[in-house]
XYZ file of C-alpha atoms in Angstrom:
772
model
C 0.000 0.000 0.000
C 1.247 3.480 -0.852
C -0.521 6.804 -0.243
C 0.126 9.258 -3.083
C -3.144 11.203 -3.341
C -5.563 12.466 -0.722
C -9.265 13.247 -0.879
C -11.018 15.587 1.540
C -14.800 15.949 1.662
C -15.924 19.158 3.381
C -14.223 22.484 2.696
C -14.939 24.196 6.006
C -12.227 25.229 8.443
C -11.218 21.647 9.233
C -11.477 20.180 5.742
C -9.677 23.034 4.013
C -7.056 22.966 6.778
C -6.414 19.252 6.203
C -6.190 19.870 2.444
C -3.776 22.773 2.964
C -1.504 20.715 5.203
C -1.455 17.766 2.805
C -0.682 20.035 -0.144
C 2.030 21.804 1.872
C 3.688 18.406 2.243
C 3.565 17.976 -1.546
C 0.528 15.701 -1.819
C -2.048 16.127 -4.632
C -5.443 16.726 -3.031
C -9.085 16.577 -4.110
C -11.264 18.936 -2.028
C -15.038 18.650 -2.367
C -17.993 20.389 -0.749
C -21.748 20.527 -1.296
C -22.800 22.214 -4.554
C -23.577 25.914 -4.556
C -26.904 27.338 -5.712
C -25.755 29.369 -8.718
C -22.154 28.211 -8.994
C -21.954 24.546 -8.024
C -18.205 24.587 -7.388
C -18.173 27.801 -5.376
C -18.297 26.392 -1.795
C -15.165 24.281 -2.287
C -13.331 27.071 -4.113
C -14.281 29.518 -1.363
C -13.031 27.092 1.275
C -9.701 26.811 -0.516
C -9.483 30.587 -0.988
C -10.076 31.147 2.725
C -7.315 28.675 3.540
C -4.915 30.544 1.228
C -5.718 33.864 2.937
C -6.006 32.480 6.482
C -4.176 34.112 9.405
C -2.321 32.299 10.809
C -1.496 30.762 7.438
C -3.015 27.362 6.699
C -0.539 26.700 3.871
C 3.211 26.543 4.483
C 3.604 27.729 0.903
C 0.585 29.408 -0.683
C 1.779 28.346 -4.139
C 1.017 24.757 -3.186
C -2.683 25.523 -3.344
C -2.188 24.575 -7.005
C -1.999 20.959 -5.817
C -5.633 21.134 -4.651
C -8.375 20.325 -7.153
C -11.841 21.438 -6.036
C -15.315 20.245 -6.911
C -18.730 19.419 -5.490
C -20.059 16.258 -3.928
C -22.756 15.648 -6.541
C -20.981 16.225 -9.859
C -17.384 15.496 -8.878
C -17.457 12.653 -6.367
C -15.758 10.526 -9.012
C -12.583 12.584 -8.514
C -12.082 10.566 -5.336
C -11.854 7.285 -7.259
C -8.063 7.327 -7.494
C -7.388 8.733 -3.992
C -5.537 6.493 -1.553
C -6.786 8.207 1.599
C -10.182 9.905 1.846
C -11.192 11.844 4.944
C -14.593 13.368 5.543
C -14.936 16.624 7.453
C -18.596 17.423 6.821
C -21.395 18.438 9.188
C -21.162 16.749 12.594
C -24.293 14.618 12.242
C -24.448 10.830 11.739
C -26.929 10.695 8.818
C -24.996 12.850 6.283
C -21.782 11.033 7.126
C -23.414 7.621 6.730
C -24.857 8.647 3.360
C -21.427 9.806 2.171
C -19.779 6.566 3.251
C -22.400 4.549 1.360
C -21.410 6.414 -1.831
C -17.694 6.107 -1.144
C -18.001 2.346 -0.729
C -19.096 2.008 -4.353
C -16.614 4.397 -5.992
C -13.399 4.375 -3.903
C -10.749 1.898 -4.973
C -10.677 -1.285 -2.873
C -7.402 -0.342 -1.168
C -8.396 3.223 -0.253
C -8.423 4.117 3.439
C -11.609 5.910 4.497
C -11.407 8.192 7.533
C -13.740 10.413 9.510
C -12.722 13.638 11.219
C -15.642 13.401 13.626
C -15.003 14.983 16.987
C -17.090 12.494 18.890
C -19.617 10.390 16.931
C -18.949 6.692 17.680
C -17.235 4.823 14.845
C -19.742 1.974 15.004
C -22.519 4.463 14.253
C -20.681 5.841 11.236
C -19.951 2.421 9.723
C -23.418 1.004 10.343
C -24.616 -0.867 7.238
C -21.214 -0.934 5.542
C -19.508 -4.107 4.301
C -16.775 -5.972 6.128
C -14.274 -4.795 3.510
C -15.233 -1.151 4.054
C -15.048 -1.512 7.833
C -11.567 -3.012 7.593
C -10.389 0.134 5.764
C -12.164 2.615 8.034
C -10.565 4.605 10.858
C -11.300 7.723 12.870
C -8.835 10.612 12.481
C -9.606 13.550 14.756
C -7.566 16.618 13.759
C -7.413 19.739 15.904
C -7.929 23.303 14.709
C -5.939 25.062 13.318
C -4.850 21.891 11.546
C -1.372 23.077 10.566
C -0.331 24.173 14.040
C -1.899 21.648 16.425
C 0.438 18.680 16.775
C -2.147 16.166 17.965
C -3.977 13.720 15.744
C -6.239 11.290 17.596
C -6.565 8.051 15.641
C -9.537 5.877 16.584
C -9.312 2.360 15.182
C -12.388 0.135 15.342
C -12.354 -3.598 16.132
C -12.652 -4.119 12.354
C -9.813 -1.798 11.282
C -7.054 -3.893 9.732
C -3.524 -3.615 11.214
C -2.203 -2.649 7.770
C -4.677 0.228 7.456
C -3.811 1.433 10.950
C -0.090 1.243 10.169
C -0.376 3.252 6.936
C -2.686 5.802 8.552
C -0.079 6.319 11.230
C 2.720 6.658 8.648
C 0.655 9.259 6.775
C -0.141 11.112 9.995
C 3.423 11.210 11.268
C 5.426 11.621 8.060
C 3.121 13.657 5.781
C 0.903 15.550 8.202
C 3.697 15.800 10.793
C 1.403 14.870 13.660
C 1.895 13.380 17.064
C -0.372 10.346 17.020
C -2.403 9.198 20.004
C -4.480 6.036 19.659
C -7.860 6.478 21.351
C -10.690 4.212 22.339
C -14.053 4.795 20.685
C -15.551 6.762 23.585
C -17.446 10.088 23.491
C -15.075 13.021 23.024
C -12.123 10.627 22.702
C -9.293 11.808 25.011
C -8.383 15.470 24.576
C -11.846 16.990 24.167
C -13.426 14.808 26.831
C -10.865 15.831 29.455
C -10.344 19.349 28.137
C -14.064 20.098 28.088
C -14.475 18.726 31.604
C -11.733 21.106 32.756
C -13.448 24.032 31.018
C -16.856 23.269 32.547
C -15.418 22.822 36.028
C -13.486 26.120 35.707
C -16.774 27.883 34.939
C -18.562 26.341 37.912
C -15.685 26.802 40.358
C -15.309 30.423 39.293
C -18.925 30.966 40.361
C -18.464 29.076 43.628
C -15.371 31.047 44.601
C -16.666 34.397 43.361
C -13.776 34.995 40.970
C -13.714 36.991 37.746
C -12.919 35.868 34.219
C -9.642 37.824 34.379
C -8.673 36.055 37.603
C -9.429 32.571 36.290
C -7.424 33.172 33.115
C -4.510 34.431 35.219
C -4.681 31.232 37.277
C -5.197 28.632 34.523
C -2.614 29.715 31.928
C 1.204 29.881 32.162
C 1.016 29.556 35.963
C 0.083 25.889 35.391
C 2.333 25.440 32.365
C -0.548 25.995 29.948
C -1.044 28.454 27.059
C -1.605 32.175 27.622
C -5.115 31.717 26.229
C -5.889 29.851 29.471
C -9.640 29.127 29.861
C -11.791 31.986 28.574
C -9.491 33.276 25.848
C -9.481 29.714 24.496
C -13.266 29.770 24.604
C -13.362 32.966 22.539
C -10.973 31.466 19.988
C -12.983 28.248 19.671
C -16.363 29.984 19.703
C -18.898 29.965 22.513
C -21.420 28.250 20.242
C -18.936 25.406 19.675
C -18.249 25.254 23.405
C -21.910 24.897 24.326
C -22.594 22.461 21.453
C -19.718 20.136 22.406
C -20.629 20.294 26.098
C -24.249 19.436 25.344
C -23.165 16.565 23.104
C -20.850 15.128 25.736
C -23.529 15.441 28.389
C -26.045 13.582 26.216
C -23.559 10.877 25.176
C -22.099 10.194 28.624
C -24.877 11.067 31.069
C -22.306 13.135 32.984
C -22.718 16.730 34.093
C -21.320 18.925 31.310
C -23.906 21.636 31.879
C -22.897 25.189 31.014
C -23.976 28.144 33.229
C -26.998 30.073 31.967
C -25.015 33.282 31.565
C -22.815 31.541 28.975
C -25.804 30.295 26.988
C -27.155 33.843 27.273
C -24.032 35.141 25.537
C -24.583 32.603 22.739
C -28.214 33.646 22.314
C -27.107 37.279 22.131
C -24.664 36.429 19.329
C -21.599 37.037 21.470
C -19.806 33.976 20.160
C -16.191 35.007 20.671
C -13.576 36.320 18.263
C -15.550 35.449 15.139
C -18.429 37.662 16.328
C -16.357 40.530 17.696
C -16.662 39.516 21.332
C -17.569 36.821 23.822
C -15.916 36.485 27.207
C -13.709 39.352 26.029
C -14.275 42.073 23.458
C -12.151 44.787 21.912
C -13.272 48.391 21.653
C -11.544 51.328 19.906
C -9.068 53.028 22.202
C -6.867 56.093 22.127
C -4.625 56.439 19.108
C -6.432 53.634 17.323
C -5.093 51.003 19.738
C -7.946 48.681 20.786
C -8.908 48.343 24.428
C -9.810 44.904 25.789
C -12.904 44.610 27.952
C -13.936 41.593 30.023
C -17.450 40.250 30.572
C -18.654 40.474 34.170
C -20.740 37.324 34.651
C -22.367 38.775 37.770
C -23.660 42.019 36.211
C -23.900 41.021 32.550
C -21.803 44.043 31.521
C -18.337 44.493 30.038
C -15.652 46.428 31.874
C -11.950 47.216 31.465
C -9.735 44.139 31.562
C -7.990 43.835 34.919
C -4.381 42.675 35.257
C -4.237 40.159 38.089
C -1.033 40.637 40.090
C -0.315 39.480 43.631
C 2.965 38.820 45.488
C 2.049 35.124 45.724
C 1.463 34.741 41.986
C 4.667 36.633 41.196
C 6.605 34.341 43.542
C 5.110 31.200 41.986
C 5.993 32.258 38.434
C 9.667 32.373 39.418
C 9.641 28.720 40.498
C 10.173 25.697 38.238
C 6.870 24.034 37.343
C 7.196 21.037 39.750
C 7.914 23.351 42.693
C 5.062 25.626 41.608
C 2.529 22.784 41.828
C 3.882 21.652 45.185
C 3.544 25.191 46.548
C -0.063 25.471 45.321
C -1.058 22.972 48.015
C 0.002 25.337 50.797
C -0.979 28.893 49.831
C -4.172 30.397 51.220
C -6.872 32.634 49.750
C -9.626 32.368 47.105
C -7.183 32.039 44.198
C -5.490 28.990 45.670
C -8.712 27.439 46.954
C -9.981 27.643 43.366
C -6.774 26.128 41.988
C -6.739 23.262 44.491
C -10.379 22.458 43.786
C -9.857 22.599 40.027
C -6.694 20.517 40.160
C -8.313 17.933 42.427
C -11.517 17.586 40.392
C -9.831 17.403 36.988
C -7.155 14.991 38.242
C -9.657 12.608 39.833
C -11.847 12.714 36.729
C -8.815 11.948 34.540
C -7.835 9.027 36.778
C -11.358 7.606 36.671
C -11.813 7.967 32.908
C -8.385 6.986 31.581
C -9.145 3.230 31.201
C -12.332 4.121 29.290
C -10.701 6.661 26.953
C -7.100 5.612 26.448
C -4.903 2.557 26.118
C -2.473 4.058 28.640
C -1.849 7.194 30.661
C 1.007 8.274 28.371
C -1.603 8.753 25.634
C -3.547 11.025 27.996
C -0.510 13.177 28.721
C 0.435 13.420 25.056
C -3.140 14.285 24.056
C -3.301 17.287 26.385
C 0.255 18.375 25.627
C -0.119 18.105 21.842
C -3.788 19.039 21.511
C -4.155 21.751 24.165
C -0.593 23.051 24.331
C 0.133 22.035 27.929
C 3.815 21.967 28.870
C 3.206 18.746 30.792
C 0.186 16.452 30.793
C -2.205 15.634 33.646
C -0.234 12.677 35.028
C 3.011 14.655 35.166
C 1.064 17.332 37.062
C -0.316 14.696 39.418
C 3.219 13.551 40.174
C 4.100 17.171 41.022
C 1.415 17.284 43.756
C 1.782 13.633 44.758
C -0.535 10.636 44.911
C -0.989 11.037 48.671
C -2.410 14.554 48.235
C -4.863 13.221 45.637
C -5.936 10.477 48.066
C -6.488 13.152 50.703
C -8.646 15.078 48.188
C -10.751 11.951 47.645
C -11.299 11.611 51.367
C -12.067 15.309 51.826
C -14.605 15.249 48.986
C -16.022 11.859 50.028
C -15.300 10.440 46.579
C -14.328 6.861 45.745
C -10.633 6.454 45.030
C -10.045 5.747 41.316
C -8.426 2.386 40.638
C -5.332 3.898 39.037
C -4.768 6.040 42.126
C -5.101 2.998 44.388
C -2.565 1.122 42.263
C -0.031 3.978 42.134
C 3.043 3.246 44.242
C 4.401 6.647 45.125
C 4.059 8.152 41.642
C 2.580 7.519 38.214
C 5.901 7.762 36.388
C 8.955 5.972 37.773
C 12.586 5.639 36.781
C 13.063 2.186 35.257
C 16.807 1.635 35.184
C 18.240 4.089 32.710
C 14.802 4.680 31.132
C 11.385 5.575 32.514
C 8.332 3.549 33.431
C 4.645 4.401 33.797
C 1.606 2.952 35.544
C -0.380 0.958 32.988
C -4.139 0.465 32.998
C -3.713 -3.020 34.486
C -1.816 -1.650 37.494
C 1.682 -2.761 36.511
C 4.560 -0.450 35.675
C 5.734 -0.705 32.083
C 8.505 0.859 29.981
C 7.703 4.293 28.573
C 6.589 3.923 24.932
C 8.894 5.745 22.526
C 7.487 7.682 19.576
C 8.185 5.464 16.540
C 11.261 6.668 14.660
C 12.028 9.483 17.102
C 15.332 10.233 18.821
C 14.862 12.154 22.064
C 18.038 13.685 23.436
C 16.804 13.622 27.041
C 16.161 9.876 26.741
C 19.614 9.302 25.260
C 21.176 11.306 28.077
C 19.362 9.145 30.644
C 20.941 6.060 29.048
C 24.466 7.435 29.437
C 24.961 8.787 25.920
C 26.258 12.193 27.061
C 29.881 12.664 26.010
C 30.450 16.227 27.177
C 28.216 18.626 29.078
C 28.425 22.191 30.325
C 25.827 24.700 31.475
C 25.594 25.995 27.899
C 25.707 22.836 25.766
C 25.736 19.046 25.737
C 27.301 16.622 23.266
C 25.225 13.458 22.845
C 26.044 10.224 21.002
C 23.264 9.417 18.503
C 24.910 6.142 17.499
C 26.506 5.003 14.232
C 29.323 7.500 14.724
C 27.074 10.567 14.731
C 27.156 13.104 17.568
C 24.621 15.833 18.336
C 25.491 19.156 19.923
C 22.602 20.598 21.919
C 22.604 24.292 22.849
C 20.960 24.860 26.247
C 21.672 28.441 27.256
C 18.733 30.823 27.734
C 16.799 30.845 24.436
C 19.736 28.671 23.248
C 21.672 31.870 22.545
C 25.163 31.629 21.104
C 27.472 32.997 23.757
C 31.094 32.254 24.551
C 30.262 28.933 26.241
C 28.289 27.654 23.247
C 31.031 28.684 20.800
C 33.608 26.791 22.875
C 31.302 23.770 22.871
C 30.981 23.873 19.063
C 34.769 23.837 18.626
C 35.128 21.068 21.202
C 32.490 19.002 19.396
C 34.182 19.538 16.029
C 37.529 18.525 17.549
C 36.032 15.330 18.935
C 34.336 14.337 15.689
C 37.572 14.961 13.816
C 39.319 12.499 16.144
C 37.210 9.570 15.041
C 33.462 10.082 14.547
C 31.439 10.190 11.334
C 29.708 13.567 11.600
C 27.818 16.098 13.694
C 24.220 17.285 14.089
C 23.356 20.674 15.597
C 19.945 20.202 17.218
C 17.917 20.151 20.431
C 14.672 18.992 22.060
C 13.390 22.531 22.763
C 9.741 22.846 21.759
C 9.957 26.399 20.443
C 13.498 27.593 19.766
C 16.535 26.308 17.887
C 18.448 29.438 18.828
C 17.576 33.115 19.161
C 21.048 34.031 17.869
C 24.073 35.685 19.454
C 24.117 36.433 23.181
C 23.134 40.085 22.964
C 23.322 40.580 26.734
C 26.981 39.572 26.732
C 27.791 41.962 23.884
C 25.895 44.784 25.600
C 27.815 44.248 28.835
C 31.184 44.386 27.058
C 30.182 47.645 25.358
C 29.035 49.078 28.694
C 32.428 48.220 30.185
C 34.266 49.688 27.166
C 35.986 46.372 26.337
C 36.131 46.979 22.607
C 39.008 44.590 21.968
C 36.950 41.810 23.533
C 33.987 42.786 21.346
C 36.182 42.630 18.235
C 37.742 39.316 19.285
C 34.314 37.858 19.952
C 33.067 38.899 16.523
C 36.063 37.200 14.898
C 35.549 33.982 16.884
C 31.886 33.940 15.807
C 32.930 34.143 12.147
C 35.662 31.536 12.594
C 33.114 29.196 14.154
C 30.741 29.578 11.209
C 33.546 28.931 8.737
C 34.756 25.899 10.657
C 31.276 24.393 10.418
C 31.582 24.842 6.660
C 35.185 23.636 6.245
C 35.336 20.628 8.591
C 36.414 17.359 6.899
C 33.178 15.579 7.832
C 29.469 16.290 7.341
C 27.778 18.767 9.680
C 23.976 18.982 9.503
C 21.867 21.631 11.247
C 18.406 20.646 12.494
C 16.697 24.037 13.014
C 13.090 24.469 14.047
C 10.911 27.213 15.485
C 12.829 30.413 16.193
C 16.101 30.349 14.257
C 17.277 33.922 14.247
C 20.453 35.872 13.578
C 23.464 33.716 14.401
C 21.285 30.610 14.405
C 20.388 31.297 10.788
C 24.045 32.038 9.987
C 25.378 28.833 11.540
C 22.665 26.783 9.804
C 23.587 28.275 6.433
C 27.236 27.295 6.975
C 26.480 23.626 7.643
C 26.775 21.117 4.801
C 23.053 20.527 4.851
C 20.016 21.677 6.777
C 17.320 19.253 7.904
C 14.664 21.754 8.948
C 11.357 21.295 10.674
C 8.491 22.586 8.544
C 7.585 25.162 11.211
C 10.688 27.307 10.831
C 10.862 31.006 11.663
C 14.297 31.787 10.224
C 15.794 35.162 9.446
C 18.678 37.574 9.718
C 17.118 40.088 12.079
C 20.227 41.965 13.214
C 19.078 45.344 11.869
C 16.485 45.318 14.640
C 19.307 45.840 17.130
C 21.201 48.245 14.900
C 23.883 45.982 13.404
C 24.338 43.875 10.288
C 24.640 40.065 10.094
C 28.326 39.578 10.858
C 28.585 35.881 11.677
C 28.851 35.139 7.975
C 25.218 35.781 7.107
C 25.765 38.778 4.846
C 28.683 36.995 3.178
C 26.772 33.755 2.704
C 23.736 35.348 1.060
C 26.022 37.359 -1.240
C 27.995 34.290 -2.312
C 24.958 32.033 -2.518
C 22.895 34.395 -4.688
C 25.867 35.471 -6.826
C 26.760 31.851 -7.586
C 23.156 31.089 -8.409
C 22.728 33.973 -10.855
C 26.123 33.291 -12.496
C 24.656 30.091 -13.971
C 22.581 32.127 -16.401
C 23.982 33.951 -19.456
C 23.305 37.683 -19.590
C 21.878 37.726 -16.055
C 22.533 40.935 -14.129
C 24.804 40.130 -11.139
C 23.463 43.210 -9.338
C 20.183 41.329 -8.817
C 21.994 38.989 -6.411
C 22.974 41.988 -4.268
C 19.450 43.396 -4.385
C 17.997 40.072 -3.238
C 20.411 39.827 -0.290
C 20.001 43.533 0.535
C 16.219 43.230 0.815
C 16.364 40.133 3.038
C 18.830 41.769 5.409
C 17.574 45.363 5.574
C 13.934 44.322 5.935
C 14.870 41.572 8.443
C 12.619 39.176 6.526
C 11.782 36.083 8.538
C 10.278 32.924 7.098
C 6.941 31.629 8.362
C 7.810 28.069 7.312
C 10.724 26.022 6.043
C 9.147 26.196 2.600
C 9.334 29.995 2.704
C 12.891 29.846 4.073
C 13.757 27.872 0.942
C 12.166 30.550 -1.263
C 14.070 33.289 0.568
C 17.340 31.419 0.063
C 18.115 30.602 3.707
C 17.684 26.950 2.721
C 19.085 25.478 -0.478
C 17.445 23.000 -2.835
C 19.592 20.239 -1.342
C 18.288 20.957 2.154
C 15.370 18.880 3.383
C 12.237 19.422 5.436
C 10.841 17.194 8.189
C 7.115 17.664 8.655
C 7.254 16.100 12.127
C 9.243 17.819 14.876
C 9.475 14.535 16.800
C 11.473 12.939 13.971
C 13.786 15.876 13.241
C 16.911 14.674 15.100
C 16.606 11.177 13.623
C 16.173 12.634 10.134
C 19.220 14.880 10.620
C 21.301 11.918 11.797
C 20.317 9.980 8.692
C 21.304 12.975 6.575
C 24.800 12.890 8.104
C 25.085 9.183 7.280
C 23.872 9.814 3.712
C 26.608 12.419 3.204
C 29.398 10.582 5.013
C 30.148 7.784 2.539
C 31.848 10.002 -0.054
C 32.141 13.267 1.839
C 34.566 15.924 0.641
C 34.723 19.339 2.328
C 33.532 22.219 0.101
C 36.320 24.167 -1.621
C 37.061 27.860 -0.963
C 34.881 30.227 -2.980
C 35.618 33.347 -4.986
C 33.069 35.702 -6.561
C 33.181 39.039 -8.368
C 32.354 41.975 -6.091
C 30.698 44.811 -7.999
C 32.220 47.689 -6.028
C 31.398 51.405 -6.281
C 28.685 51.210 -8.938
C 26.596 48.707 -6.963
C 27.254 50.597 -3.727
C 25.976 53.827 -5.308
C 22.805 52.169 -6.579
C 22.010 50.670 -3.169
C 22.656 54.017 -1.454
C 20.204 55.654 -3.849
C 17.559 53.084 -2.888
C 18.150 53.941 0.784
C 17.770 57.651 0.054
C 14.443 56.929 -1.666
C 13.255 54.971 1.371
C 14.136 57.856 3.662
C 12.441 60.419 1.417
C 9.331 58.236 1.445
C 9.271 58.252 5.257
C 10.047 54.542 5.443
C 13.502 54.786 7.044
C 15.110 56.810 9.838
C 18.569 58.346 9.606
C 19.995 55.424 11.550
C 18.167 52.916 9.354
C 19.923 54.533 6.388
C 23.255 54.431 8.182
C 22.844 50.700 8.858
C 21.692 50.125 5.285
C 24.788 51.868 3.937
C 27.020 49.562 5.972
C 25.176 46.543 4.582
C 25.431 47.921 1.050
C 29.176 48.493 1.498
C 29.726 44.862 2.535
C 27.567 43.420 -0.255
C 29.387 45.582 -2.828
C 32.805 44.503 -1.570
C 33.627 48.117 -0.712
C 33.399 51.294 -2.774
C 36.333 50.661 -5.084
C 36.470 49.053 -8.530
C 34.950 45.642 -9.185
C 37.242 42.854 -7.963
C 37.428 39.165 -7.129
C 36.858 38.508 -3.424
C 37.221 35.518 -1.117
C 34.833 34.669 1.682
C 37.226 36.164 4.230
C 37.407 39.413 2.267
C 33.666 39.866 2.843
C 33.803 38.524 6.404
C 36.353 41.210 7.263
C 34.003 43.875 5.880
C 31.096 42.348 7.859
C 33.047 42.543 11.086
C 34.249 46.097 10.478
C 30.709 47.223 9.682
C 29.191 45.786 12.844
C 31.979 47.113 15.099
C 31.444 50.571 13.598
C 27.698 50.389 14.256
C 28.182 49.143 17.814
C 30.046 52.381 18.513
C 26.965 54.519 17.757
C 24.590 55.666 20.479
C 21.606 54.732 18.306
C 22.652 51.077 18.001
C 23.462 50.919 21.700
C 19.963 52.287 22.416
C 18.446 49.584 20.179
C 20.352 46.847 22.005
C 19.328 48.223 25.424
C 15.673 48.464 24.374
C 15.644 44.897 23.001
C 17.184 43.496 26.190
C 14.708 45.390 28.393
C 11.496 44.901 26.389
C 12.121 42.080 23.934
C 10.982 44.402 21.140
C 12.934 46.331 18.468
C 13.352 50.098 18.713
C 13.023 52.325 15.663
C 15.234 55.345 16.225
């Protein structure tokens, strides 16, 4: 079986999102919807158009919308006949889905996998009346919205689903869609929505009982607990209050449990206050001074909106400074309405999770992954329970006069336990079993627990991936590239040169590969007037980049998430990049008043000049213009696909759709290169000199005249133009080090200006760029 074409029925937010993700991965897609009244193909085309224009973007590369063929479900159902995987994402009612499956049974090829994106309808209801062959190829696939960004995919096999179909569905999910797969039992709400909705409903009720406000509850149920900033009510506004009440009602009807929503919430729905899509729900924005919107919060007691209140107390401030395990432990002791609410919410949701896990999931690891991947929690419910302790949960059972869930009774001390060099977990049958690895993944923390660490400092760790491949993990704050990290890179390169096959630069961080150079360290040196140290540091940074390029063995970067400044520069100097699809890469140095001087300016100049030199009669100045725009506008990619278009990635670089598999993919890339590896030769290009420099300076003048650049912006731009032109003399041949020297001189000159120093200070204090 091989999946080469995908069909999606239903072009709403979910269906078009699935189609966009599949097309982003390079898959041809058929996207169908019900016929329109006047234009029968319009609903599907509109769904695709919305996906192309969506914010945040549904496509990783909007040009890949060309891979999606649209149609309607009456005239064009036959387009699905040659699809290998067909997923329905139509109205959440059994009858329309059953009718669609009856049609698909007659026209889909006999090997096609048929899937439903239902958020809770039992699989046995959906397959009622279908043949044994159809049932063997049927599986539930519950995506989360927005499809591109939510890592979780719940897969719900039925007793009839064949092992081969389940295996290929999982391969598609993990490799093409890039999802973290959790296998669920066929129970109402599956795992994430059943537990997540229970937590939402209980937060509403406990807020009323403890007399808290919406602002207070969101302050208590977000980052404080290791959960997203959207917390409880902001999440509700994003999802839609109508969706919230509909799902809660459905779960209540299907389970017989209390998922009732307070009347004031249903009142908001009746009044059309559905959340963000309707201009307001629990929160709403109103025009403020200077055009900046003001956020107002709904007062559930009075039924009126009022100014949003920032919730700040000494206790909350103290907790936020603690590591998450210590934070949870401290929550058990603190007094006052905020902490009474938190203890009640934590106790009720934990005990519910313990009671329902055997019904919903095959193991508790699936529960933790579902909430981490589907709801953005830093750690799942069972990790949180270990933070507060099983004994405290037993005390909560006694205090609330509730029966002790079986899993809690069976827990010996904790739910997760060290198991030799690995980790074990409490299984549904009460025994402790080995932690299940994600298929194909390499997790650095797991390797370190098994003694694979070769070197380690506060700033970096060198880990043995096996087969002669090492991985250097940056672990400074935001993985910034300070003196300690640079030393670690050289040490790693030395070690590989003494007898290993190659090196990967990568880490397990969920959000950041590296935020670039250690700006705080540079700022401190400037403050102390240690200019020779600043200059020496700039040279070492460049030497490090060039050593990554010139080493006699393959070096592969595995960037993901934030990959800024020096992180982008180091990646570009590696032999190959194995990037995660969600890559926010750019040379953003102008934001702090300098130019890319770790080889970034040089590399773009050489890369684009070499590319354009392949074509007869091409204007070499266009290479400079392309690099100049990327650098002066600090353009940052919104995906690896866009990074490839910008030129940060080359055609030979590869993209991993799944973050979990990135390190393993990068290791394989090293092995692919190693067999016949030869270090790249030195490069020489023609620098265009004074004529190019004059043209770029004119463009800067035009920007300033148009009010789009400050005097200091122009000054920075002129330094960049000077480097890209190879100086202001006649055209000449230049080596990489000729341009690197100009890079370094340009940045040192800018660091001496009060405007650049002000930009650095502002960035360090606020995290935002200063335009001065």
